[in-house]
Amino acid sequence: MSAAGQGTAAASGRALLDEKVRAEIDDWVRRFPPERKRSAVLSALRIVQHHNGGHLTVPLMDAVADYLGIEPISVYEVATFYSMLETRPVGRHHISVCTNVSCMLRGGEEILRHIERRLGIKVGESTPDGRFYLKREEECLAACCGAPMMQIDHVYYENLTPEKVDEILDRLERGDE
Amino acid sequence: MSDEITIEIDGRPLKARKGQMLIEVADAHGIRIPRFCYHPKLSVAANCRMCLVEVEKAPKPLPACATPVADGMKVYTRSPKALAAQKATMEFLLINHPLDCPICDQGGECELQDLAMGYGRDVSRFAERKRVVPDPDLGPLVATDMTRCIHCTRCVRFGEEIAGIKELGATGRGEDMRIGTYVQHALTSELSGNVIDLCPVGALTSKPFRFRARPWELIQHEGIAPHDVVGSNIHLHTLRGRVLRVVPHDNEEINETWLSDRDRFSYEGLYAPDRLERPQLREGAVLQEVEWETALEQAAERLKAVVAAHGPEAVGALASPSATVEELYLLQKLVRALGSGNVDHRLRQGDFGADAAMPLAPGLGMPIPELERVEAALLVGSNIRMDQPLLGLRLRKAGMRGAEIMVLNPVDYDFHFPVARRLIADPPGMVRGLAAVAAALARHSDMAPPPAVAGLVAAAKAGPPEHEAVAESLRRAGSAVVIVGAQAHASPWFGALRLLAGYVAQAAEATLAELPFGANPAGAWLAGAVPHRGPGGRPAEPAGLDARAMLEQPRKAYILLGVEPERDAWNPAAAARALGEAELVIHIAPWLSEAGRRWAHVALPAAAFAETSGTFVNADGRWQAFAGAARPVGEARPAWKILRVLATLLDLAGFDYDDPEQVRAEVREAVAEAGEPAGAVAAVALPEGAGGGLWRVGDVPIYAVDALVRRSGPLQRTVHAVDAALRVAPATAARLGLAAGERVRVRQDGTMAEMEVVIEPRVAEGCALIHAAVPGSEALGPAVGPMEVVRG
Ligand code: SF4
Ligand code: FES
Ligand code: FES
């Protein structure tokens, strides 16, 4: 028929969000007025990404759209806008090297080149073993006084030198084993 | 008024209202501020910065589209500071814009090109690489060149705010931002073409029009869209006598600045391969091309012979509800002058029981913009969004303002507004449901239901709570409307539905709106193209057979005006039988279909939409006259002239008109003298609910409603063009043991067709949605009626 049909696809998408994920999303939904459910989209995506090993897929984004009662495109917009949301599979550790002004003046670009060489990948890529993901162009992370700096997962590392970077990466590699 | 203030723009003191944006005040006074993202029908985004102006005491230039006026404000739109800001914005906009104007379809009507002439530098200082954006495929209607996009987001806001279905969005960020669907799919909105007009650059353009002509080569003609009762005002753009595109012509009272895709892209059907270019005459088994003179003489002679042999009642005439007032008037005059009363335009209607009680003409019952302000609405057998797209848009505005929109439908249509209450029922269930609503209202009203449906209302006395709630909502609302739509017309109990709806509206002090298919049903009633009433509603003498009866009780001769009964008739199987056996079928239309080729004896090529002048009467009773814009194809002639000559050859008096204005004047006169007709109607009874049966529900999809849209290639490539299938709800499928994808045979009223099973939860339990007017259902019977599924 003319305009029906979307309902069925979405209903099966909802099943992608398990009970635990739904409970976590609900917790955020409750913080907004009922007609502003869509405000929970950012948190919902973060939760879903976390439970999916660090990235989002189209079916997952569609499921979130259906769950919050908004159009899928509105979810894609949010997911592609924020740099902490990934829309394709990426490595486990997210490395963000700041190359904004202060860091650039203090050698941030060299730090980035060094990491690229050591991991054998370019910015925006992940290592084949799925361990590291070198995020695209990071803007100022508000740690200019410790420039050059980088962020790996949730930790800031400041006053970097290539040696210091190696140490950090070594540690992470060991810790992973 | 207290919120009136005075501001000054470029030294001119101007009155303004508090809360208005600067740009609105400037526009109202003809002061032109450059802009891209601002559009008076959309929310303010203020993202392009082209409208920067200088405001006294403000430290920086301010965007005129997002700056509310304040009393005493002094604004300069062309001061050095303002101009510098506008030029700088333009320079940034052009950084990433390609210099491909020579191959861009927007060239010549591009807002960016125009403003760049005024504000751009002649040489770019930008020597770096420009960004390139891949083009998404948005389907057969809208072409994309996204490298040209300037991110004004008008198209995105249109989907979200107006069309009510957000398909386009802005994904990514900064330099990576792009407009698209993210996941590839064709646009599905019935209003999608409007983004072409909204896009200020050549990023979104018309796909069918692509590379066909330059805007400055085209000649612009005014016209009226020919597919629904809105009567949208349009501009037809022609080149060397052919229509190359259709765009909206603003009219706040009717279509605002919008156009449905059906009205915008249907012209593509004009030059379809089965266009009838020369008159044809059947000699034995074959149709042969002949001269006009021969064809008309033969038509007259053979018609006279039928009348002589079988009497005038053996002649029947069926006309399209999108024929013009003039054509319809001449047709009924001709048929009645022959002594027959058999003329009708309601080919899709299933029941005519309430004919005598009908008002002069169907319509909205209120001015179109009023629909935005209703507080409650009940849709009875109406998919208003697809059947009357721009009325759907108005109703959506009411819905977004909080109006309670309730539906009584055989299918739970996917509306773009919130639905407050849903009554989804099979065809007899719809009558009972409406009777229950009527019964609930009768208890609060001192008006009694009309006698013909009093029995139904009495039987429904103890209304279920849901129906009570519908009645309550209609009664409480300050302004409410009951809309009787196309699916109600197709019901074999349309008379009952119509009378009940009329009573519900009366008892709830609501407006009754009746919205049948076609561009001119109101004009058809007024012109007398109904069997029981002549022009202006006066009782017809003799009264004749309605469209359904004319085909179920076969006539010896038929005159078909702009219709294709195999698709347009309520019961195509009966139509095929009647026309196949008739001694004479005179086919007057722009095209000749395969089926028409089988049964036509004389085929007379008529000028199509855009090629002829005429008048349509729209839903709010406006007579909209239009002139021909394009050259008729081949030897086609305007249908009103064909009818005039035919009548003269039949030796009928009173057909010497020189131009259609004279015809129109005659109808006008008849209408001016008309009183409100009144008549008694026989009592309606429903069949005893047998239970366990299956009802066919034969909706007509949006792009199948008439011969022109059915031939529009681009529209037929959209998702809305469907073939017949057996669409049933999961519970119905389970009860009948049907599986999705299975091919089954469908039996209806002695006819048979094979089709696929599709599971569609939106269809009412006990019903099968088998679309009418589409390939695969031509062989079947009534659009709405009992049916069976046969296995093996
Ligand atoms: S595609 Fe056109 S309307 Fe849409 S954002 Fe780009 S420039 Fe604006
Ligand atoms: S510039 Fe690197 S942290 Fe601010
Ligand atoms: S028109 Fe004002 S910012 Fe775009």
PDB file of N, CA, C and O in Angstrom, chain B residues 263-304:
ATOM      1  N   ASP B 263       0.502  16.934  -8.791  1.00  0.00           N
ATOM      2  CA  ASP B 263       0.223  18.091  -9.641  1.00  0.00           C
ATOM      3  C   ASP B 263       1.479  18.584 -10.361  1.00  0.00           C
ATOM      4  O   ASP B 263       1.408  19.163 -11.428  1.00  0.00           O
ATOM      5  N   ARG B 264       2.634  18.349  -9.756  1.00  0.00           N
ATOM      6  CA  ARG B 264       3.881  18.885 -10.310  1.00  0.00           C
ATOM      7  C   ARG B 264       4.429  18.019 -11.442  1.00  0.00           C
ATOM      8  O   ARG B 264       4.987  18.514 -12.405  1.00  0.00           O
ATOM      9  N   PHE B 265       4.291  16.697 -11.286  1.00  0.00           N
ATOM     10  CA  PHE B 265       4.976  15.813 -12.241  1.00  0.00           C
ATOM     11  C   PHE B 265       4.038  15.062 -13.184  1.00  0.00           C
ATOM     12  O   PHE B 265       4.490  14.311 -14.029  1.00  0.00           O
ATOM     13  N   SER B 266       2.723  15.264 -13.056  1.00  0.00           N
ATOM     14  CA  SER B 266       1.815  14.484 -13.900  1.00  0.00           C
ATOM     15  C   SER B 266       1.937  14.867 -15.365  1.00  0.00           C
ATOM     16  O   SER B 266       1.692  14.051 -16.247  1.00  0.00           O
ATOM     17  N   TYR B 267       2.361  16.112 -15.662  1.00  0.00           N
ATOM     18  CA  TYR B 267       2.445  16.547 -17.068  1.00  0.00           C
ATOM     19  C   TYR B 267       3.305  15.597 -17.891  1.00  0.00           C
ATOM     20  O   TYR B 267       3.192  15.554 -19.115  1.00  0.00           O
ATOM     21  N   GLU B 268       4.195  14.855 -17.222  1.00  0.00           N
ATOM     22  CA  GLU B 268       5.053  13.925 -17.945  1.00  0.00           C
ATOM     23  C   GLU B 268       4.234  12.853 -18.674  1.00  0.00           C
ATOM     24  O   GLU B 268       4.736  12.165 -19.550  1.00  0.00           O
ATOM     25  N   GLY B 269       2.961  12.697 -18.269  1.00  0.00           N
ATOM     26  CA  GLY B 269       2.115  11.709 -18.927  1.00  0.00           C
ATOM     27  C   GLY B 269       1.500  12.215 -20.222  1.00  0.00           C
ATOM     28  O   GLY B 269       0.942  11.438 -21.000  1.00  0.00           O
ATOM     29  N   LEU B 270       1.611  13.527 -20.461  1.00  0.00           N
ATOM     30  CA  LEU B 270       0.938  14.123 -21.621  1.00  0.00           C
ATOM     31  C   LEU B 270       1.340  13.461 -22.931  1.00  0.00           C
ATOM     32  O   LEU B 270       0.526  13.243 -23.814  1.00  0.00           O
ATOM     33  N   TYR B 271       2.639  13.196 -23.049  1.00  0.00           N
ATOM     34  CA  TYR B 271       3.135  12.739 -24.348  1.00  0.00           C
ATOM     35  C   TYR B 271       3.414  11.231 -24.328  1.00  0.00           C
ATOM     36  O   TYR B 271       4.361  10.754 -24.935  1.00  0.00           O
ATOM     37  N   ALA B 272       2.583  10.508 -23.606  1.00  0.00           N
ATOM     38  CA  ALA B 272       2.729   9.052 -23.499  1.00  0.00           C
ATOM     39  C   ALA B 272       2.569   8.421 -24.881  1.00  0.00           C
ATOM     40  O   ALA B 272       1.912   8.980 -25.762  1.00  0.00           O
ATOM     41  N   PRO B 273       3.162   7.237 -25.071  1.00  0.00           N
ATOM     42  CA  PRO B 273       3.133   6.598 -26.394  1.00  0.00           C
ATOM     43  C   PRO B 273       1.714   6.263 -26.882  1.00  0.00           C
ATOM     44  O   PRO B 273       1.506   6.182 -28.090  1.00  0.00           O
ATOM     45  N   ASP B 274       0.763   6.078 -25.966  1.00  0.00           N
ATOM     46  CA  ASP B 274      -0.570   5.728 -26.471  1.00  0.00           C
ATOM     47  C   ASP B 274      -1.446   6.971 -26.650  1.00  0.00           C
ATOM     48  O   ASP B 274      -2.670   6.887 -26.640  1.00  0.00           O
ATOM     49  N   ARG B 275      -0.804   8.097 -26.861  1.00  0.00           N
ATOM     50  CA  ARG B 275      -1.552   9.316 -27.142  1.00  0.00           C
ATOM     51  C   ARG B 275      -2.318   9.126 -28.450  1.00  0.00           C
ATOM     52  O   ARG B 275      -1.772   8.640 -29.446  1.00  0.00           O
ATOM     53  N   LEU B 276      -3.568   9.535 -28.413  1.00  0.00           N
ATOM     54  CA  LEU B 276      -4.427   9.411 -29.588  1.00  0.00           C
ATOM     55  C   LEU B 276      -4.218  10.671 -30.430  1.00  0.00           C
ATOM     56  O   LEU B 276      -4.587  11.755 -30.011  1.00  0.00           O
ATOM     57  N   GLU B 277      -3.603  10.506 -31.599  1.00  0.00           N
ATOM     58  CA  GLU B 277      -3.257  11.706 -32.371  1.00  0.00           C
ATOM     59  C   GLU B 277      -4.235  12.014 -33.492  1.00  0.00           C
ATOM     60  O   GLU B 277      -4.376  13.147 -33.902  1.00  0.00           O
ATOM     61  N   ARG B 278      -4.914  10.978 -34.006  1.00  0.00           N
ATOM     62  CA  ARG B 278      -5.861  11.184 -35.098  1.00  0.00           C
ATOM     63  C   ARG B 278      -7.124  10.385 -34.824  1.00  0.00           C
ATOM     64  O   ARG B 278      -7.068   9.354 -34.148  1.00  0.00           O
ATOM     65  N   PRO B 279      -8.252  10.830 -35.331  1.00  0.00           N
ATOM     66  CA  PRO B 279      -9.497  10.105 -35.117  1.00  0.00           C
ATOM     67  C   PRO B 279      -9.395   8.691 -35.691  1.00  0.00           C
ATOM     68  O   PRO B 279      -8.712   8.482 -36.697  1.00  0.00           O
ATOM     69  N   GLN B 280     -10.058   7.769 -35.034  1.00  0.00           N
ATOM     70  CA  GLN B 280     -10.040   6.390 -35.516  1.00  0.00           C
ATOM     71  C   GLN B 280     -11.458   5.858 -35.547  1.00  0.00           C
ATOM     72  O   GLN B 280     -12.293   6.220 -34.721  1.00  0.00           O
ATOM     73  N   LEU B 281     -11.681   4.958 -36.504  1.00  0.00           N
ATOM     74  CA  LEU B 281     -13.016   4.433 -36.716  1.00  0.00           C
ATOM     75  C   LEU B 281     -12.913   2.924 -36.858  1.00  0.00           C
ATOM     76  O   LEU B 281     -12.014   2.420 -37.509  1.00  0.00           O
ATOM     77  N   ARG B 282     -13.840   2.211 -36.216  1.00  0.00           N
ATOM     78  CA  ARG B 282     -13.799   0.756 -36.327  1.00  0.00           C
ATOM     79  C   ARG B 282     -14.493   0.318 -37.610  1.00  0.00           C
ATOM     80  O   ARG B 282     -15.645   0.662 -37.851  1.00  0.00           O
ATOM     81  N   GLU B 283     -13.743  -0.420 -38.399  1.00  0.00           N
ATOM     82  CA  GLU B 283     -14.323  -1.053 -39.588  1.00  0.00           C
ATOM     83  C   GLU B 283     -14.128  -2.537 -39.365  1.00  0.00           C
ATOM     84  O   GLU B 283     -13.015  -3.030 -39.430  1.00  0.00           O
ATOM     85  N   GLY B 284     -15.190  -3.225 -39.045  1.00  0.00           N
ATOM     86  CA  GLY B 284     -15.053  -4.646 -38.715  1.00  0.00           C
ATOM     87  C   GLY B 284     -14.300  -4.784 -37.412  1.00  0.00           C
ATOM     88  O   GLY B 284     -14.686  -4.202 -36.401  1.00  0.00           O
ATOM     89  N   ALA B 285     -13.167  -5.509 -37.457  1.00  0.00           N
ATOM     90  CA  ALA B 285     -12.455  -5.766 -36.216  1.00  0.00           C
ATOM     91  C   ALA B 285     -11.397  -4.710 -35.931  1.00  0.00           C
ATOM     92  O   ALA B 285     -10.885  -4.643 -34.824  1.00  0.00           O
ATOM     93  N   VAL B 286     -11.060  -3.917 -36.918  1.00  0.00           N
ATOM     94  CA  VAL B 286      -9.909  -3.029 -36.724  1.00  0.00           C
ATOM     95  C   VAL B 286     -10.285  -1.551 -36.661  1.00  0.00           C
ATOM     96  O   VAL B 286     -11.231  -1.092 -37.289  1.00  0.00           O
ATOM     97  N   LEU B 287      -9.458  -0.818 -35.874  1.00  0.00           N
ATOM     98  CA  LEU B 287      -9.604   0.633 -35.823  1.00  0.00           C
ATOM     99  C   LEU B 287      -8.713   1.220 -36.896  1.00  0.00           C
ATOM    100  O   LEU B 287      -7.556   0.849 -37.028  1.00  0.00           O
ATOM    101  N   GLN B 288      -9.289   2.140 -37.670  1.00  0.00           N
ATOM    102  CA  GLN B 288      -8.495   2.758 -38.723  1.00  0.00           C
ATOM    103  C   GLN B 288      -8.518   4.267 -38.579  1.00  0.00           C
ATOM    104  O   GLN B 288      -9.542   4.834 -38.218  1.00  0.00           O
ATOM    105  N   GLU B 289      -7.384   4.881 -38.924  1.00  0.00           N
ATOM    106  CA  GLU B 289      -7.347   6.336 -38.860  1.00  0.00           C
ATOM    107  C   GLU B 289      -8.215   6.915 -39.965  1.00  0.00           C
ATOM    108  O   GLU B 289      -8.179   6.435 -41.103  1.00  0.00           O
ATOM    109  N   VAL B 290      -8.980   7.932 -39.595  1.00  0.00           N
ATOM    110  CA  VAL B 290      -9.832   8.588 -40.590  1.00  0.00           C
ATOM    111  C   VAL B 290      -9.766  10.096 -40.396  1.00  0.00           C
ATOM    112  O   VAL B 290      -9.187  10.582 -39.420  1.00  0.00           O
ATOM    113  N   GLU B 291     -10.367  10.823 -41.322  1.00  0.00           N
ATOM    114  CA  GLU B 291     -10.447  12.269 -41.184  1.00  0.00           C
ATOM    115  C   GLU B 291     -11.437  12.617 -40.082  1.00  0.00           C
ATOM    116  O   GLU B 291     -12.377  11.854 -39.814  1.00  0.00           O
ATOM    117  N   TRP B 292     -11.246  13.804 -39.482  1.00  0.00           N
ATOM    118  CA  TRP B 292     -12.165  14.257 -38.452  1.00  0.00           C
ATOM    119  C   TRP B 292     -13.615  14.203 -38.936  1.00  0.00           C
ATOM    120  O   TRP B 292     -14.508  13.735 -38.243  1.00  0.00           O
ATOM    121  N   GLU B 293     -13.798  14.701 -40.146  1.00  0.00           N
ATOM    122  CA  GLU B 293     -15.157  14.802 -40.672  1.00  0.00           C
ATOM    123  C   GLU B 293     -15.843  13.449 -40.693  1.00  0.00           C
ATOM    124  O   GLU B 293     -16.963  13.294 -40.207  1.00  0.00           O
ATOM    125  N   THR B 294     -15.138  12.469 -41.240  1.00  0.00           N
ATOM    126  CA  THR B 294     -15.687  11.120 -41.332  1.00  0.00           C
ATOM    127  C   THR B 294     -16.008  10.596 -39.940  1.00  0.00           C
ATOM    128  O   THR B 294     -17.078  10.025 -39.694  1.00  0.00           O
ATOM    129  N   ALA B 295     -15.046  10.781 -39.036  1.00  0.00           N
ATOM    130  CA  ALA B 295     -15.216  10.237 -37.690  1.00  0.00           C
ATOM    131  C   ALA B 295     -16.456  10.827 -37.026  1.00  0.00           C
ATOM    132  O   ALA B 295     -17.270  10.103 -36.447  1.00  0.00           O
ATOM    133  N   LEU B 296     -16.596  12.133 -37.119  1.00  0.00           N
ATOM    134  CA  LEU B 296     -17.725  12.779 -36.453  1.00  0.00           C
ATOM    135  C   LEU B 296     -19.044  12.386 -37.114  1.00  0.00           C
ATOM    136  O   LEU B 296     -20.040  12.103 -36.436  1.00  0.00           O
ATOM    137  N   GLU B 297     -19.046  12.347 -38.440  1.00  0.00           N
ATOM    138  CA  GLU B 297     -20.276  11.949 -39.140  1.00  0.00           C
ATOM    139  C   GLU B 297     -20.682  10.538 -38.762  1.00  0.00           C
ATOM    140  O   GLU B 297     -21.843  10.255 -38.480  1.00  0.00           O
ATOM    141  N   GLN B 298     -19.686   9.673 -38.746  1.00  0.00           N
ATOM    142  CA  GLN B 298     -19.959   8.276 -38.385  1.00  0.00           C
ATOM    143  C   GLN B 298     -20.483   8.162 -36.958  1.00  0.00           C
ATOM    144  O   GLN B 298     -21.419   7.417 -36.690  1.00  0.00           O
ATOM    145  N   ALA B 299     -19.840   8.914 -36.063  1.00  0.00           N
ATOM    146  CA  ALA B 299     -20.272   8.875 -34.664  1.00  0.00           C
ATOM    147  C   ALA B 299     -21.740   9.285 -34.579  1.00  0.00           C
ATOM    148  O   ALA B 299     -22.554   8.619 -33.922  1.00  0.00           O
ATOM    149  N   ALA B 300     -22.099  10.371 -35.272  1.00  0.00           N
ATOM    150  CA  ALA B 300     -23.467  10.871 -35.217  1.00  0.00           C
ATOM    151  C   ALA B 300     -24.437   9.874 -35.845  1.00  0.00           C
ATOM    152  O   ALA B 300     -25.484   9.554 -35.275  1.00  0.00           O
ATOM    153  N   GLU B 301     -24.036   9.363 -36.975  1.00  0.00           N
ATOM    154  CA  GLU B 301     -24.911   8.443 -37.692  1.00  0.00           C
ATOM    155  C   GLU B 301     -25.187   7.186 -36.871  1.00  0.00           C
ATOM    156  O   GLU B 301     -26.324   6.738 -36.734  1.00  0.00           O
ATOM    157  N   ARG B 302     -24.113   6.609 -36.322  1.00  0.00           N
ATOM    158  CA  ARG B 302     -24.271   5.362 -35.573  1.00  0.00           C
ATOM    159  C   ARG B 302     -25.068   5.610 -34.286  1.00  0.00           C
ATOM    160  O   ARG B 302     -25.826   4.748 -33.849  1.00  0.00           O
ATOM    161  N   LEU B 303     -24.878   6.782 -33.718  1.00  0.00           N
ATOM    162  CA  LEU B 303     -25.622   7.105 -32.497  1.00  0.00           C
ATOM    163  C   LEU B 303     -27.109   7.245 -32.819  1.00  0.00           C
ATOM    164  O   LEU B 303     -27.987   6.738 -32.102  1.00  0.00           O
ATOM    165  N   LYS B 304     -27.385   7.902 -33.928  1.00  0.00           N
ATOM    166  CA  LYS B 304     -28.781   8.047 -34.356  1.00  0.00           C
ATOM    167  C   LYS B 304     -29.399   6.666 -34.574  1.00  0.00           C
ATOM    168  O   LYS B 304     -30.550   6.419 -34.194  1.00  0.00           O
TER     169      LYS B 304
END
